[in-house]
Amino acid sequence: MKKAVITGATGGIGEAIARKFASLGYELILIFSKNLEKAQQLKEELSAQVPVSIYSLDFSDTKSYTTEFQHILNHHSSIDVLIHSAGISVRSLFHEMQDSEFERLFEVNVKPLFYLTKEVIPKMISKGEGSILSISSIWGSRAASMEVAYSMTKGAVEQFTRSLAAELSHMNIRVNAIAPGGVHTELLSNLTPEEMRTFTEDIPFNRLASPEEIADLAAFLVQKGTYITGQVLTIDGGFTL
Ligand SMILES: NC(=O)c1ccc[n+]([C@@H]2O[C@H](COP(=O)([O-])OP(=O)(O)OC[C@H]3O[C@@H](n4cnc5c(N)ncnc54)[C@H](OP(=O)(O)O)[C@@H]3O)[C@@H](O)[C@H]2O)c1
């Protein structure tokens, strides 16, 4: 049975990806931060389909989560898929953003790509295959006010994707990312109703994506996109056209 590690599994997109990969028969190693209740519910429900384990790791404490992740991987001889879906958004005018918020954005959105992926790659190399997928954002390559620091983190996700793909292609390890526009999850709860209305009106499809639509693309990239690597696929209902 193939195994997938999913970070941010208690988030809107991560949960949808966990459900999708359970339906595809993957054993799941689900990483979350604080939402134990949701993680336990997900485990209880999806365990009817596949083996599921849940672990709380706080990405603001690099040393401790790296060590914990090493312990987790010791229980698994192979890992086929690593999906980085944990992420936070802080919207602020650039000159008003607190230093601590800037640090937190990089701790959650960027640094785990480095520390967790580093631990997983040797297992993929010894198996001779693997797939690494990150959730970026349209703000990883586009510009918008109030999104400077968030955009910086997503730009890093996208360069991580391309550069690591170049390094690992000859080992049959693919590295890709998904760049969603607006997705119906808690992450957008920092938008006021008015901001949400304006944002939605600017989307040609006139609606946000569902988390399941992102999960379907994740499954495609991992399972069917066997000749795709180093790519960032936009899924935004035409927003960036
Ligand atoms: N929603 C959108 O419109 C949208 C659009 C473009 C890109 N994205 C990207 O998609 C990804 C998933 O977003 P989402 O909408 O699913 O967000 P979400 O519903 O807010 O979920 C965020 C997830 O990140 C985890 N997390 C937060 N802080 C953490 C920390 N310190 N350590 C470890 N995990 C932490 C949360 O864990 P707990 O629940 O346990 O706290 C949760 O599982 C993010 O990278 C986001 O930037 C989202």
Coordinates of N, CA and C and ligand atoms in Angstrom, one line a residue, residues 8-13 32-35 57-59 85-88 108 135-137 150 154 180-183 185-188, ligand 1:
G8 N -0.9 20.1 7.1 CA -2.1 20.9 7.1 C -3.3 20.1 6.9
A9 N -3.3 18.9 7.4 CA -4.4 17.9 7.1 C -5.7 18.3 7.7
T10 N -5.7 19.2 8.7 CA -6.9 19.7 9.4 C -7.4 20.9 8.7
G11 N -6.7 21.5 7.7 CA -7.2 22.6 7.0 C -8.1 22.2 5.9
G12 N -8.8 23.2 5.3 CA -9.8 22.9 4.3 C -9.2 22.1 3.1
I13 N -8.1 22.6 2.6 CA -7.5 21.9 1.4 C -6.9 20.6 1.8
F32 N -0.9 17.9 11.6 CA -1.7 19.1 11.9 C -1.0 19.8 13.0
S33 N -1.6 20.9 13.4 CA -0.9 21.7 14.5 C -1.8 21.7 15.8
K34 N -2.9 22.4 15.8 CA -3.6 22.6 17.0 C -5.0 21.8 17.0
N35 N -5.5 21.6 15.9 CA -6.9 21.1 15.8 C -7.0 19.6 16.0
L57 N 2.4 18.6 14.9 CA 3.8 19.2 14.8 C 3.6 20.7 14.7
D58 N 4.3 21.5 15.5 CA 4.2 23.0 15.4 C 5.3 23.5 14.6
F59 N 5.0 24.0 13.4 CA 6.1 24.5 12.5 C 6.7 25.8 13.0
S85 N 0.6 21.1 2.7 CA -0.6 21.9 2.5 C -0.8 22.9 3.7
A86 N 0.1 22.7 4.7 CA 0.0 23.7 5.9 C 0.3 25.1 5.4
G87 N -0.4 26.0 5.9 CA -0.1 27.4 5.5 C -0.9 28.4 6.2
I88 N -0.4 29.6 6.4 CA -1.1 30.7 7.0 C -1.1 31.9 6.1
V108 N 5.9 28.8 8.8 CA 4.8 27.8 8.4 C 4.8 27.5 6.9
I135 N 1.3 23.3 -1.9 CA 0.2 24.2 -2.3 C 0.8 25.7 -2.2
S136 N 0.9 26.3 -3.4 CA 1.4 27.6 -3.5 C 0.1 28.5 -3.5
S137 N 0.1 29.5 -4.4 CA -1.0 30.4 -4.5 C -0.8 31.3 -5.7
Y150 N 3.1 37.4 2.3 CA 2.6 36.1 1.9 C 3.1 35.7 0.5
K154 N 5.2 32.4 -1.0 CA 4.7 31.5 -2.1 C 5.7 31.5 -3.3
P180 N -3.6 27.8 -6.2 CA -5.0 28.1 -6.3 C -5.2 29.6 -6.2
G181 N -6.4 30.0 -6.7 CA -6.9 31.4 -6.4 C -7.6 31.3 -5.1
G182 N -8.9 31.8 -5.1 CA -9.6 31.7 -3.8 C -10.2 30.3 -3.6
V183 N -10.1 29.7 -2.5 CA -10.7 28.4 -2.1 C -11.5 28.6 -0.9
T185 N -12.2 28.0 2.3 CA -11.7 27.5 3.5 C -11.6 28.6 4.6
E186 N -11.2 28.2 5.8 CA -11.0 29.1 6.9 C -9.9 30.2 6.6
L187 N -9.0 29.8 5.7 CA -7.9 30.7 5.4 C -8.4 32.1 5.0
L188 N -9.5 32.1 4.3 CA -10.0 33.4 3.8 C -10.9 34.1 4.8
Ligands
LIG1 N1 -7.9 28.9 1.0 C1 -7.4 29.6 -0.1 O1 -8.1 30.5 -0.6 C2 -6.0 29.4 -0.6 C3 -5.6 30.0 -1.8 C4 -4.4 29.8 -2.3 C5 -3.5 29.0 -1.6 N2 -3.8 28.5 -0.4 C6 -2.8 27.7 0.3 O2 -3.3 26.4 0.6 C7 -2.7 25.8 1.7 C8 -3.8 25.3 2.6 O3 -4.7 26.3 3.0 P1 -6.1 26.1 3.6 O4 -7.1 27.0 2.9 O5 -6.4 24.6 3.7 O6 -5.9 26.7 5.1 P2 -6.6 26.4 6.5 O7 -7.9 25.8 6.2 O8 -6.5 27.7 7.2 O9 -5.7 25.3 7.1 C9 -4.3 25.6 7.5 C10 -3.6 24.3 7.9 O10 -2.3 24.7 8.3 C11 -2.0 24.2 9.6 N3 -1.1 25.0 10.3 C12 -1.3 26.3 10.6 N4 -0.3 26.8 11.4 C13 0.6 25.7 11.6 C14 1.8 25.5 12.4 N5 2.3 26.5 13.1 N6 2.3 24.3 12.3 C15 1.8 23.3 11.6 N7 0.7 23.4 10.9 C16 0.1 24.6 10.9 C17 -3.3 24.1 10.3 O11 -3.3 23.2 11.4 P3 -4.4 23.3 12.6 O12 -5.7 23.3 12.0 O13 -4.2 22.0 13.4 O14 -4.1 24.5 13.4 C18 -4.2 23.7 9.1 O15 -4.2 22.3 9.0 C19 -1.9 27.0 2.4 O16 -0.6 26.8 2.0 C20 -2.5 28.2 1.7 O17 -1.5 29.2 1.6 C21 -5.1 28.6 0.1

